[in-house]
PDB file of C-alpha atoms in Angstrom:
ATOM      1  CA  GLY C 852      15.652  20.845 -20.202  1.00  0.00           C
ATOM      2  CA  ALA C 853      14.872  24.333 -18.118  1.00  0.00           C
ATOM      3  CA  GLY C 854      12.752  24.086 -15.158  1.00  0.00           C
ATOM      4  CA  VAL C 855      10.737  26.145 -13.204  1.00  0.00           C
ATOM      5  CA  SER C 856      12.522  29.575 -12.020  1.00  0.00           C
ATOM      6  CA  GLN C 857      11.459  32.247  -9.977  1.00  0.00           C
ATOM      7  CA  SER C 858      13.041  35.470  -9.255  1.00  0.00           C
ATOM      8  CA  PRO C 859      14.622  36.978  -7.157  1.00  0.00           C
ATOM      9  CA  ARG C 860      15.168  34.607  -5.171  1.00  0.00           C
ATOM     10  CA  TYR C 861      15.547  36.744  -1.986  1.00  0.00           C
ATOM     11  CA  LYS C 862      13.645  39.902  -1.180  1.00  0.00           C
ATOM     12  CA  VAL C 863      14.107  42.257   1.812  1.00  0.00           C
ATOM     13  CA  ALA C 864      11.419  44.787   2.371  1.00  0.00           C
ATOM     14  CA  LYS C 865      10.462  47.054   4.676  1.00  0.00           C
ATOM     15  CA  ARG C 866       6.584  46.688   6.453  1.00  0.00           C
ATOM     16  CA  GLY C 867       4.513  48.829   4.149  1.00  0.00           C
ATOM     17  CA  GLN C 868       5.974  48.234   0.792  1.00  0.00           C
ATOM     18  CA  ASP C 869       4.978  46.410  -2.240  1.00  0.00           C
ATOM     19  CA  VAL C 870       6.771  43.447  -3.385  1.00  0.00           C
ATOM     20  CA  ALA C 871       6.129  41.307  -7.026  1.00  0.00           C
ATOM     21  CA  LEU C 872       7.521  37.583  -7.100  1.00  0.00           C
ATOM     22  CA  ARG C 873       8.181  36.343 -10.707  1.00  0.00           C
ATOM     23  CA  CYS C 874       7.258  33.165 -11.403  1.00  0.00           C
ATOM     24  CA  ASP C 875       8.678  31.351 -15.144  1.00  0.00           C
ATOM     25  CA  PRO C 876       6.865  27.937 -15.265  1.00  0.00           C
ATOM     26  CA  ILE C 877       8.009  25.169 -17.710  1.00  0.00           C
ATOM     27  CA  SER C 878       7.095  26.292 -21.332  1.00  0.00           C
ATOM     28  CA  GLY C 879       3.940  25.104 -22.563  1.00  0.00           C
ATOM     29  CA  HIS C 880       2.913  24.143 -18.913  1.00  0.00           C
ATOM     30  CA  VAL C 881      -1.026  24.893 -18.688  1.00  0.00           C
ATOM     31  CA  SER C 882      -1.340  24.745 -15.097  1.00  0.00           C
ATOM     32  CA  LEU C 883       0.458  27.368 -12.573  1.00  0.00           C
ATOM     33  CA  PHE C 884      -0.132  27.253  -8.911  1.00  0.00           C
ATOM     34  CA  TRP C 885       1.087  29.278  -6.131  1.00  0.00           C
ATOM     35  CA  TYR C 886       2.403  28.563  -2.510  1.00  0.00           C
ATOM     36  CA  GLN C 887       3.261  29.878   0.789  1.00  0.00           C
ATOM     37  CA  GLN C 888       5.509  27.746   2.857  1.00  0.00           C
ATOM     38  CA  ALA C 889       6.198  29.706   6.613  1.00  0.00           C
ATOM     39  CA  LEU C 890       9.341  28.774   8.117  1.00  0.00           C
ATOM     40  CA  GLY C 891       9.329  25.244   9.765  1.00  0.00           C
ATOM     41  CA  GLN C 892       5.742  24.415   7.813  1.00  0.00           C
ATOM     42  CA  GLY C 893       4.763  22.774   4.882  1.00  0.00           C
ATOM     43  CA  PRO C 894       3.782  24.448   1.526  1.00  0.00           C
ATOM     44  CA  GLU C 895       0.062  25.920   1.728  1.00  0.00           C
ATOM     45  CA  PHE C 896      -1.935  26.496  -1.717  1.00  0.00           C
ATOM     46  CA  LEU C 897      -2.783  30.214  -2.582  1.00  0.00           C
ATOM     47  CA  THR C 898      -3.650  30.443  -6.121  1.00  0.00           C
ATOM     48  CA  TYR C 899      -4.281  28.176  -9.375  1.00  0.00           C
ATOM     49  CA  PHE C 900      -4.175  29.307 -12.732  1.00  0.00           C
ATOM     50  CA  GLN C 901      -5.238  27.427 -15.667  1.00  0.00           C
ATOM     51  CA  ASN C 902      -3.479  29.827 -18.733  1.00  0.00           C
ATOM     52  CA  GLU C 903      -4.107  32.827 -18.031  1.00  0.00           C
ATOM     53  CA  ALA C 904      -7.185  32.252 -15.811  1.00  0.00           C
ATOM     54  CA  GLN C 905      -7.478  32.654 -12.365  1.00  0.00           C
ATOM     55  CA  LEU C 906      -9.343  29.724 -11.455  1.00  0.00           C
ATOM     56  CA  ASP C 907      -9.363  29.601  -7.634  1.00  0.00           C
ATOM     57  CA  LYS C 908      -7.919  32.377  -5.227  1.00  0.00           C
ATOM     58  CA  SER C 909      -8.917  30.658  -2.237  1.00  0.00           C
ATOM     59  CA  GLY C 910      -5.550  30.466  -0.193  1.00  0.00           C
ATOM     60  CA  LEU C 911      -4.949  34.030  -0.796  1.00  0.00           C
ATOM     61  CA  PRO C 912      -4.640  34.971   2.909  1.00  0.00           C
ATOM     62  CA  SER C 913      -6.117  38.742   2.123  1.00  0.00           C
ATOM     63  CA  ASP C 914      -7.260  41.355  -0.559  1.00  0.00           C
ATOM     64  CA  ARG C 915      -3.234  42.621  -0.265  1.00  0.00           C
ATOM     65  CA  PHE C 916      -2.367  39.440  -2.426  1.00  0.00           C
ATOM     66  CA  PHE C 917      -2.730  39.757  -5.793  1.00  0.00           C
ATOM     67  CA  ALA C 918      -1.461  37.584  -8.717  1.00  0.00           C
ATOM     68  CA  GLU C 919      -1.784  37.454 -12.277  1.00  0.00           C
ATOM     69  CA  ARG C 920      -0.559  35.404 -15.518  1.00  0.00           C
ATOM     70  CA  PRO C 921      -1.556  37.568 -18.555  1.00  0.00           C
ATOM     71  CA  GLU C 922      -0.388  35.718 -21.506  1.00  0.00           C
ATOM     72  CA  GLY C 923      -0.985  32.360 -19.757  1.00  0.00           C
ATOM     73  CA  SER C 924       3.177  31.742 -19.404  1.00  0.00           C
ATOM     74  CA  VAL C 925       4.657  34.008 -16.768  1.00  0.00           C
ATOM     75  CA  SER C 926       2.879  34.710 -13.711  1.00  0.00           C
ATOM     76  CA  THR C 927       3.354  37.340 -10.628  1.00  0.00           C
ATOM     77  CA  LEU C 928       2.552  37.139  -7.130  1.00  0.00           C
ATOM     78  CA  LYS C 929       1.909  40.880  -5.785  1.00  0.00           C
ATOM     79  CA  ILE C 930       1.923  41.688  -2.180  1.00  0.00           C
ATOM     80  CA  GLN C 931       0.873  45.419  -1.214  1.00  0.00           C
ATOM     81  CA  ARG C 932       2.015  47.213   2.183  1.00  0.00           C
ATOM     82  CA  THR C 933       3.738  43.817   3.405  1.00  0.00           C
ATOM     83  CA  GLN C 934       3.449  42.958   7.289  1.00  0.00           C
ATOM     84  CA  GLN C 935       5.516  40.783   9.171  1.00  0.00           C
ATOM     85  CA  GLU C 936       3.512  37.662   8.879  1.00  0.00           C
ATOM     86  CA  ASP C 937       4.144  37.597   5.400  1.00  0.00           C
ATOM     87  CA  SER C 938       7.518  36.448   5.632  1.00  0.00           C
ATOM     88  CA  ALA C 939       7.835  33.358   4.241  1.00  0.00           C
ATOM     89  CA  VAL C 940       9.401  31.067   1.012  1.00  0.00           C
ATOM     90  CA  TYR C 941       6.741  31.787  -2.010  1.00  0.00           C
ATOM     91  CA  LEU C 942       6.769  28.512  -4.451  1.00  0.00           C
ATOM     92  CA  CYS C 943       5.672  28.676  -7.566  1.00  0.00           C
ATOM     93  CA  ALA C 944       4.871  25.325  -9.635  1.00  0.00           C
ATOM     94  CA  SER C 945       3.438  23.807 -12.490  1.00  0.00           C
ATOM     95  CA  SER C 946       2.575  21.178 -14.958  1.00  0.00           C
ATOM     96  CA  ASN C 947       1.245  20.514 -17.986  1.00  0.00           C
ATOM     97  CA  LEU C 948      -1.657  19.639 -18.153  1.00  0.00           C
ATOM     98  CA  ALA C 949      -5.035  21.149 -17.131  1.00  0.00           C
ATOM     99  CA  GLY C 950      -6.069  20.130 -13.676  1.00  0.00           C
ATOM    100  CA  ARG C 951      -5.755  16.425 -14.280  1.00  0.00           C
ATOM    101  CA  ARG C 952      -5.107  14.590 -10.710  1.00  0.00           C
ATOM    102  CA  THR C 953      -2.157  12.495 -12.629  1.00  0.00           C
ATOM    103  CA  ASP C 954      -0.247  15.569 -13.515  1.00  0.00           C
ATOM    104  CA  THR C 955       3.056  15.922 -11.288  1.00  0.00           C
ATOM    105  CA  GLN C 956       3.750  19.450 -10.405  1.00  0.00           C
ATOM    106  CA  TYR C 957       7.097  20.633 -10.600  1.00  0.00           C
ATOM    107  CA  PHE C 958       8.600  23.479  -8.559  1.00  0.00           C
ATOM    108  CA  GLY C 959      10.724  26.602  -8.559  1.00  0.00           C
ATOM    109  CA  PRO C 960      13.578  26.791  -6.139  1.00  0.00           C
ATOM    110  CA  GLY C 961      11.033  29.853  -4.232  1.00  0.00           C
ATOM    111  CA  THR C 962      11.585  33.036  -3.378  1.00  0.00           C
ATOM    112  CA  ARG C 963      12.316  33.659   0.478  1.00  0.00           C
ATOM    113  CA  LEU C 964      10.656  37.302   1.590  1.00  0.00           C
ATOM    114  CA  THR C 965      11.661  38.835   4.747  1.00  0.00           C
ATOM    115  CA  VAL C 966       9.524  42.100   5.943  1.00  0.00           C
ATOM    116  CA  LEU C 967      11.356  43.986   8.383  1.00  0.00           C
TER     117      LEU C 967
ATOM    118  CA  ALA K 349     -11.713  18.548   3.615  1.00  0.00           C
ATOM    119  CA  GLN K 350      -8.560  16.490   2.423  1.00  0.00           C
ATOM    120  CA  SER K 351      -5.664  16.852   4.991  1.00  0.00           C
ATOM    121  CA  VAL K 352      -2.206  14.868   5.439  1.00  0.00           C
ATOM    122  CA  THR K 353      -0.685  14.117   9.208  1.00  0.00           C
ATOM    123  CA  GLN K 354       3.048  13.530   9.164  1.00  0.00           C
ATOM    124  CA  PRO K 355       3.475  12.443  12.759  1.00  0.00           C
ATOM    125  CA  ASP K 356       7.345  12.862  13.127  1.00  0.00           C
ATOM    126  CA  ILE K 357       8.480  16.375  13.092  1.00  0.00           C
ATOM    127  CA  HIS K 358      12.679  15.222  13.535  1.00  0.00           C
ATOM    128  CA  ILE K 359      14.011  11.434  12.577  1.00  0.00           C
ATOM    129  CA  THR K 360      17.569  10.340  12.722  1.00  0.00           C
ATOM    130  CA  VAL K 361      19.352   7.351  11.611  1.00  0.00           C
ATOM    131  CA  SER K 362      22.437   6.015  11.268  1.00  0.00           C
ATOM    132  CA  GLU K 363      24.228   5.977   7.667  1.00  0.00           C
ATOM    133  CA  GLY K 364      23.363   2.531   6.099  1.00  0.00           C
ATOM    134  CA  ALA K 365      20.034   1.917   8.337  1.00  0.00           C
ATOM    135  CA  SER K 366      16.670   1.538   7.130  1.00  0.00           C
ATOM    136  CA  LEU K 367      14.433   4.869   7.022  1.00  0.00           C
ATOM    137  CA  GLU K 368      10.345   4.883   7.262  1.00  0.00           C
ATOM    138  CA  LEU K 369       8.418   8.081   7.560  1.00  0.00           C
ATOM    139  CA  ARG K 370       5.397   8.126   8.287  1.00  0.00           C
ATOM    140  CA  CYS K 371       2.011   9.883   6.710  1.00  0.00           C
ATOM    141  CA  ASN K 372      -1.339   9.850   7.211  1.00  0.00           C
ATOM    142  CA  TYR K 373      -3.819  11.091   5.104  1.00  0.00           C
ATOM    143  CA  SER K 374      -7.932  12.251   5.444  1.00  0.00           C
ATOM    144  CA  TYR K 375     -10.101  12.210   2.300  1.00  0.00           C
ATOM    145  CA  GLY K 376     -13.076  10.978   1.290  1.00  0.00           C
ATOM    146  CA  ALA K 377     -12.534   8.872  -2.214  1.00  0.00           C
ATOM    147  CA  THR K 378      -9.143   7.223  -3.806  1.00  0.00           C
ATOM    148  CA  PRO K 379      -6.806   9.708  -2.767  1.00  0.00           C
ATOM    149  CA  TYR K 380      -3.809  10.641  -4.767  1.00  0.00           C
ATOM    150  CA  LEU K 381      -0.496  11.008  -2.750  1.00  0.00           C
ATOM    151  CA  PHE K 382       2.845  11.957  -3.480  1.00  0.00           C
ATOM    152  CA  TRP K 383       6.360  12.395  -1.289  1.00  0.00           C
ATOM    153  CA  TYR K 384       8.238  15.313  -2.285  1.00  0.00           C
ATOM    154  CA  VAL K 385      11.759  15.621  -0.728  1.00  0.00           C
ATOM    155  CA  GLN K 386      12.890  19.690   0.058  1.00  0.00           C
ATOM    156  CA  SER K 387      17.208  20.110   0.600  1.00  0.00           C
ATOM    157  CA  PRO K 388      18.167  23.258   1.928  1.00  0.00           C
ATOM    158  CA  GLY K 389      17.476  25.948  -0.770  1.00  0.00           C
ATOM    159  CA  GLN K 390      16.480  23.952  -3.110  1.00  0.00           C
ATOM    160  CA  GLY K 391      13.081  23.690  -4.490  1.00  0.00           C
ATOM    161  CA  LEU K 392      10.878  20.931  -4.052  1.00  0.00           C
ATOM    162  CA  GLN K 393      11.360  17.534  -5.956  1.00  0.00           C
ATOM    163  CA  LEU K 394       8.955  14.947  -6.493  1.00  0.00           C
ATOM    164  CA  LEU K 395      10.312  11.314  -5.115  1.00  0.00           C
ATOM    165  CA  LEU K 396       7.263   9.522  -5.965  1.00  0.00           C
ATOM    166  CA  LYS K 397       3.223   9.351  -6.513  1.00  0.00           C
ATOM    167  CA  TYR K 398       0.347   7.170  -6.355  1.00  0.00           C
ATOM    168  CA  PHE K 399      -2.942   7.276  -8.372  1.00  0.00           C
ATOM    169  CA  SER K 400      -4.100   3.983  -8.318  1.00  0.00           C
ATOM    170  CA  GLY K 401      -3.044   0.047  -8.752  1.00  0.00           C
ATOM    171  CA  ASP K 402      -0.022  -1.560  -7.386  1.00  0.00           C
ATOM    172  CA  THR K 403       0.020  -0.260  -4.156  1.00  0.00           C
ATOM    173  CA  LEU K 404       3.727  -0.763  -3.799  1.00  0.00           C
ATOM    174  CA  VAL K 405       5.546   2.371  -5.769  1.00  0.00           C
ATOM    175  CA  GLN K 406       8.808   2.783  -6.561  1.00  0.00           C
ATOM    176  CA  GLY K 407      10.188   6.266  -6.504  1.00  0.00           C
ATOM    177  CA  ILE K 408      13.495   7.906  -7.699  1.00  0.00           C
ATOM    178  CA  LYS K 409      16.601   7.604  -5.262  1.00  0.00           C
ATOM    179  CA  GLY K 410      15.900   3.963  -3.610  1.00  0.00           C
ATOM    180  CA  PHE K 411      12.825   5.251  -2.283  1.00  0.00           C
ATOM    181  CA  GLU K 412       9.583   3.134  -2.155  1.00  0.00           C
ATOM    182  CA  ALA K 413       6.022   3.533  -0.778  1.00  0.00           C
ATOM    183  CA  GLU K 414       3.134   1.867   0.420  1.00  0.00           C
ATOM    184  CA  PHE K 415      -0.401   2.912   0.117  1.00  0.00           C
ATOM    185  CA  LYS K 416      -2.553   1.149   2.688  1.00  0.00           C
ATOM    186  CA  ARG K 417      -6.393   2.472   2.607  1.00  0.00           C
ATOM    187  CA  SER K 418      -6.985   0.382   5.888  1.00  0.00           C
ATOM    188  CA  GLN K 419      -4.789   2.377   7.618  1.00  0.00           C
ATOM    189  CA  SER K 420      -5.102   5.595   5.313  1.00  0.00           C
ATOM    190  CA  SER K 421      -1.282   5.682   5.592  1.00  0.00           C
ATOM    191  CA  PHE K 422       1.071   5.947   2.579  1.00  0.00           C
ATOM    192  CA  ASN K 423       4.684   5.256   4.188  1.00  0.00           C
ATOM    193  CA  LEU K 424       7.925   6.470   2.897  1.00  0.00           C
ATOM    194  CA  ARG K 425      10.782   3.556   2.984  1.00  0.00           C
ATOM    195  CA  LYS K 426      14.370   3.217   1.795  1.00  0.00           C
ATOM    196  CA  PRO K 427      16.405   0.096   2.749  1.00  0.00           C
ATOM    197  CA  SER K 428      19.749   1.940   3.174  1.00  0.00           C
ATOM    198  CA  VAL K 429      19.815   5.486   3.710  1.00  0.00           C
ATOM    199  CA  HIS K 430      22.896   7.618   2.501  1.00  0.00           C
ATOM    200  CA  TRP K 431      24.034  11.323   3.886  1.00  0.00           C
ATOM    201  CA  SER K 432      22.974  12.725   1.168  1.00  0.00           C
ATOM    202  CA  ASP K 433      19.110  11.916   1.742  1.00  0.00           C
ATOM    203  CA  ALA K 434      19.105  14.428   4.615  1.00  0.00           C
ATOM    204  CA  ALA K 435      16.403  16.535   3.945  1.00  0.00           C
ATOM    205  CA  GLU K 436      12.825  17.565   4.629  1.00  0.00           C
ATOM    206  CA  TYR K 437      10.442  14.983   3.561  1.00  0.00           C
ATOM    207  CA  PHE K 438       6.860  15.996   2.770  1.00  0.00           C
ATOM    208  CA  CYS K 439       3.727  14.205   1.615  1.00  0.00           C
ATOM    209  CA  ALA K 440       0.722  15.567   0.109  1.00  0.00           C
ATOM    210  CA  VAL K 441      -2.721  14.703  -1.391  1.00  0.00           C
ATOM    211  CA  GLY K 442      -4.232  16.288  -4.059  1.00  0.00           C
ATOM    212  CA  ALA K 443      -7.040  18.341  -3.798  1.00  0.00           C
ATOM    213  CA  GLN K 444     -10.247  17.916  -5.782  1.00  0.00           C
ATOM    214  CA  ASN K 445     -10.717  21.503  -6.438  1.00  0.00           C
ATOM    215  CA  SER K 446      -8.330  23.772  -7.506  1.00  0.00           C
ATOM    216  CA  GLY K 447      -6.645  22.083 -10.218  1.00  0.00           C
ATOM    217  CA  TYR K 448      -5.726  19.375  -8.110  1.00  0.00           C
ATOM    218  CA  ALA K 449      -3.610  21.718  -5.994  1.00  0.00           C
ATOM    219  CA  LEU K 450      -1.543  19.764  -3.112  1.00  0.00           C
ATOM    220  CA  ASN K 451      -2.449  19.624   0.629  1.00  0.00           C
ATOM    221  CA  PHE K 452       1.278  19.150   2.339  1.00  0.00           C
ATOM    222  CA  GLY K 453       1.843  17.159   5.580  1.00  0.00           C
ATOM    223  CA  LYS K 454       4.317  19.440   7.823  1.00  0.00           C
ATOM    224  CA  GLY K 455       7.508  17.927   6.953  1.00  0.00           C
ATOM    225  CA  THR K 456       9.698  15.318   8.683  1.00  0.00           C
ATOM    226  CA  SER K 457      13.153  16.599   8.832  1.00  0.00           C
ATOM    227  CA  LEU K 458      16.035  13.742   8.385  1.00  0.00           C
ATOM    228  CA  LEU K 459      19.253  13.905  10.173  1.00  0.00           C
ATOM    229  CA  VAL K 460      21.328  11.267   9.106  1.00  0.00           C
ATOM    230  CA  THR K 461      24.490  10.242  11.461  1.00  0.00           C
ATOM    231  CA  PRO K 462      28.180   8.478  10.406  1.00  0.00           C
TER     232      PRO K 462
END
Protein backbone atom coordinates (compact mmCIF):
# COMPACT_ATOMS: atom_id res chain seq x y z
CA GLY A 1 0.00 0.00 0.00
CA ALA A 2 1.01 3.64 -0.31
CA GLY A 3 3.18 5.09 2.39
CA VAL A 4 3.54 8.64 3.61
CA SER A 5 4.36 11.01 0.79
CA GLN A 6 5.75 14.52 0.94
CA SER A 7 6.10 17.25 -1.62
CA PRO A 8 8.15 18.86 -2.85
CA ARG A 9 11.13 16.64 -2.14
CA TYR A 10 13.48 19.61 -2.50
CA LYS A 11 12.81 23.29 -2.06
CA VAL A 12 15.19 26.20 -2.46
CA ALA A 13 13.99 29.52 -1.14
CA LYS A 14 15.50 32.94 -0.92
CA ARG A 15 15.66 34.39 2.55
CA GLY A 16 12.40 36.12 3.32
CA GLN A 17 10.24 33.99 1.05
CA ASP A 18 7.30 31.96 2.31
CA VAL A 19 7.22 28.21 1.71
CA ALA A 20 4.58 25.50 2.05
CA LEU A 21 5.43 21.85 2.55
CA ARG A 22 2.84 19.15 2.02
CA CYS A 23 2.36 15.81 3.71
CA ASP A 24 0.00 13.04 2.58
CA PRO A 25 -0.26 10.52 5.40
CA ILE A 26 -1.25 6.91 5.07
CA SER A 27 -4.97 6.78 4.40
CA GLY A 28 -7.01 6.53 7.59
CA HIS A 29 -4.19 7.38 9.94
CA VAL A 30 -5.41 9.49 12.82
CA SER A 31 -2.17 10.92 14.12
CA LEU A 32 0.23 13.10 12.16
CA PHE A 33 3.57 14.50 13.27
CA TRP A 34 6.02 17.00 11.80
CA TYR A 35 9.73 16.83 12.64
CA GLN A 36 12.68 18.99 11.67
CA GLN A 37 16.04 17.35 11.00
CA ALA A 38 19.04 19.64 10.79
CA LEU A 39 22.17 18.41 9.07
CA GLY A 40 23.95 15.80 11.15
CA GLN A 41 21.24 15.73 13.82
CA GLY A 42 18.34 13.55 14.79
CA PRO A 43 14.80 14.63 13.97
CA GLU A 44 13.19 17.04 16.42
CA PHE A 45 9.48 17.25 17.10
CA LEU A 46 7.60 20.25 15.75
CA THR A 47 3.89 19.58 16.06
CA TYR A 48 1.23 16.88 16.43
CA PHE A 49 -2.28 16.49 15.00
CA GLN A 50 -5.01 14.12 15.96
CA ASN A 51 -7.39 14.20 13.02
CA GLU A 52 -7.83 17.90 12.27
CA ALA A 53 -7.01 19.07 15.79
CA GLN A 54 -3.54 20.40 16.44
CA LEU A 55 -2.97 19.09 19.95
CA ASP A 56 0.62 20.13 20.43
CA LYS A 57 2.67 22.77 18.69
CA SER A 58 5.26 23.19 21.39
CA GLY A 59 8.13 22.28 19.09
CA LEU A 60 7.52 24.99 16.50
CA PRO A 61 10.61 27.22 16.71
CA SER A 62 8.89 30.53 16.12
CA ASP A 63 5.62 32.14 15.11
CA ARG A 64 6.85 32.05 11.53
CA PHE A 65 6.01 28.34 11.51
CA PHE A 66 2.40 27.31 11.02
CA ALA A 67 0.86 23.90 10.40
CA GLU A 68 -2.64 22.82 9.49
CA ARG A 69 -4.61 19.71 8.72
CA PRO A 70 -8.08 21.07 7.94
CA GLU A 71 -9.82 17.86 6.90
CA GLY A 72 -7.89 15.46 9.04
CA SER A 73 -5.84 14.00 6.21
CA VAL A 74 -3.36 16.10 4.22
CA SER A 75 -1.24 18.47 6.26
CA THR A 76 0.71 21.56 5.28
CA LEU A 77 3.63 23.08 7.13
CA LYS A 78 4.10 26.73 6.25
CA ILE A 79 7.15 28.79 7.03
CA GLN A 80 6.88 32.54 6.60
CA ARG A 81 9.80 34.86 5.92
CA THR A 82 12.28 32.00 5.75
CA GLN A 83 15.69 32.41 7.31
CA GLN A 84 18.90 30.50 6.78
CA GLU A 85 18.52 28.64 10.06
CA ASP A 86 15.31 27.11 8.69
CA SER A 87 17.38 25.04 6.28
CA ALA A 88 16.72 21.41 7.22
CA VAL A 89 14.88 18.29 6.20
CA TYR A 90 11.24 18.39 7.27
CA LEU A 91 9.83 14.96 8.00
CA CYS A 92 6.22 13.98 8.29
CA ALA A 93 5.04 10.84 10.07
CA SER A 94 1.64 9.28 10.60
CA SER A 95 0.30 6.58 12.85
CA ASN A 96 -2.88 4.61 12.87
CA LEU A 97 -4.20 5.35 16.31
CA ALA A 98 -4.77 8.37 18.44
CA GLY A 99 -1.76 8.97 20.61
CA ARG A 100 -1.29 5.51 22.04
CA ARG A 101 2.12 4.45 23.21
CA THR A 102 2.06 1.30 21.13
CA ASP A 103 1.64 3.15 17.84
CA THR A 104 4.23 2.87 15.13
CA GLN A 105 5.03 6.06 13.27
CA TYR A 106 5.58 5.74 9.54
CA PHE A 107 7.79 8.40 8.06
CA GLY A 108 7.76 10.08 4.68
CA PRO A 109 10.95 10.73 2.67
CA GLY A 110 11.09 14.33 3.83
CA THR A 111 11.38 17.72 2.16
CA ARG A 112 14.86 19.20 2.06
CA LEU A 113 14.57 22.97 2.43
CA THR A 114 17.54 25.16 1.58
CA VAL A 115 17.29 28.86 2.34
CA LEU A 116 19.81 31.02 0.51
CA ALA B 1 12.16 15.12 30.31
CA GLN B 2 12.85 12.08 28.21
CA SER B 3 16.12 12.04 26.33
CA VAL B 4 18.27 9.69 24.32
CA THR B 5 22.04 9.56 23.99
CA GLN B 6 23.90 7.77 21.24
CA PRO B 7 27.56 7.95 22.32
CA ASP B 8 29.05 6.94 18.99
CA ILE B 9 28.78 9.40 16.11
CA HIS B 10 30.52 7.13 13.62
CA ILE B 11 31.22 3.41 13.62
CA THR B 12 33.14 1.41 11.03
CA VAL B 13 32.86 -2.36 10.79
CA SER B 14 34.02 -4.92 8.29
CA GLU B 15 31.45 -6.79 6.27
CA GLY B 16 30.58 -10.00 8.07
CA ALA B 17 31.64 -8.69 11.46
CA SER B 18 29.25 -8.22 14.35
CA LEU B 19 27.75 -4.85 15.21
CA GLU B 20 26.58 -3.15 18.38
CA LEU B 21 25.22 0.39 18.42
CA ARG B 22 24.78 1.97 21.82
CA CYS B 23 21.77 3.87 23.09
CA ASN B 24 21.16 5.25 26.58
CA TYR B 25 17.92 6.84 27.64
CA SER B 26 16.66 9.02 30.42
CA TYR B 27 13.06 8.43 31.36
CA GLY B 28 11.01 8.56 34.53
CA ALA B 29 8.82 5.56 33.93
CA THR B 30 8.90 2.49 31.74
CA PRO B 31 10.04 3.82 28.41
CA TYR B 32 9.03 2.74 25.02
CA LEU B 33 12.01 2.61 22.73
CA PHE B 34 12.64 2.43 19.03
CA TRP B 35 15.45 1.99 16.56
CA TYR B 36 15.08 3.55 13.13
CA VAL B 37 17.41 3.41 10.12
CA GLN B 38 17.80 6.17 7.56
CA SER B 39 19.51 5.58 4.25
CA PRO B 40 20.62 8.58 2.14
CA GLY B 41 17.64 10.31 0.63
CA GLN B 42 15.25 7.91 2.31
CA GLY B 43 12.77 8.26 5.11
CA LEU B 44 13.17 6.67 8.48
CA GLN B 45 12.39 2.97 8.59
CA LEU B 46 11.48 1.23 11.83
CA LEU B 47 13.83 -1.63 12.72
CA LEU B 48 12.29 -2.66 16.02
CA LYS B 49 10.53 -1.38 19.11
CA TYR B 50 10.18 -2.20 22.79
CA PHE B 51 7.19 -1.53 25.00
CA SER B 52 7.19 -4.23 27.63
CA GLY B 53 7.73 -7.93 28.17
CA ASP B 54 10.69 -9.82 26.79
CA THR B 55 13.71 -7.55 26.99
CA LEU B 56 15.29 -9.01 23.87
CA VAL B 57 13.48 -7.68 20.83
CA GLN B 58 13.81 -9.02 17.33
CA GLY B 59 13.46 -6.70 14.36
CA ILE B 60 13.74 -6.65 10.62
CA LYS B 61 16.88 -7.24 8.57
CA GLY B 62 18.38 -9.49 11.25
CA PHE B 63 18.65 -6.80 13.91
CA GLU B 64 17.90 -7.25 17.59
CA ALA B 65 18.05 -5.01 20.65
CA GLU B 66 18.16 -5.65 24.36
CA PHE B 67 16.47 -3.46 26.93
CA LYS B 68 18.48 -3.22 30.17
CA ARG B 69 16.69 -1.17 32.76
CA SER B 70 19.60 -1.26 35.22
CA GLN B 71 21.87 0.34 32.64
CA SER B 72 19.22 2.53 31.00
CA SER B 73 20.32 1.10 27.70
CA PHE B 74 18.74 -0.23 24.53
CA ASN B 75 21.65 -1.34 22.35
CA LEU B 76 21.15 -2.53 18.80
CA ARG B 77 22.98 -5.61 17.58
CA LYS B 78 23.50 -7.64 14.45
CA PRO B 79 25.63 -10.79 14.27
CA SER B 80 26.92 -10.27 10.75
CA VAL B 81 26.84 -6.95 8.95
CA HIS B 82 26.17 -6.63 5.22
CA TRP B 83 27.38 -3.77 3.04
CA SER B 84 23.76 -2.70 2.57
CA ASP B 85 23.52 -1.96 6.30
CA ALA B 86 25.58 1.19 5.85
CA ALA B 87 23.25 3.97 6.93
CA GLU B 88 22.38 6.33 9.79
CA TYR B 89 20.82 4.69 12.82
CA PHE B 90 18.63 6.52 15.29
CA CYS B 91 17.47 5.47 18.72
CA ALA B 92 14.29 7.13 19.96
CA VAL B 93 12.10 7.22 23.03
CA GLY B 94 8.41 8.04 23.00
CA ALA B 95 7.24 11.09 24.91
CA GLN B 96 4.17 10.71 27.08
CA ASN B 97 2.81 13.99 25.87
CA SER B 98 2.57 15.18 22.29
CA GLY B 99 0.75 12.06 21.21
CA TYR B 100 3.85 10.03 21.98
CA ALA B 101 6.01 11.99 19.60
CA LEU B 102 9.49 10.58 19.38
CA ASN B 103 12.61 12.05 20.99
CA PHE B 104 15.53 11.00 18.85
CA GLY B 105 19.20 10.66 19.57
CA LYS B 106 21.69 12.39 17.31
CA GLY B 107 22.30 9.20 15.37
CA THR B 108 25.19 6.86 14.63
CA SER B 109 26.59 6.69 11.13
CA LEU B 110 27.59 3.16 10.15
CA LEU B 111 30.26 2.55 7.54
CA VAL B 112 30.81 -1.00 6.29
CA THR B 113 34.17 -1.84 4.75
CA PRO B 114 34.87 -4.78 2.42
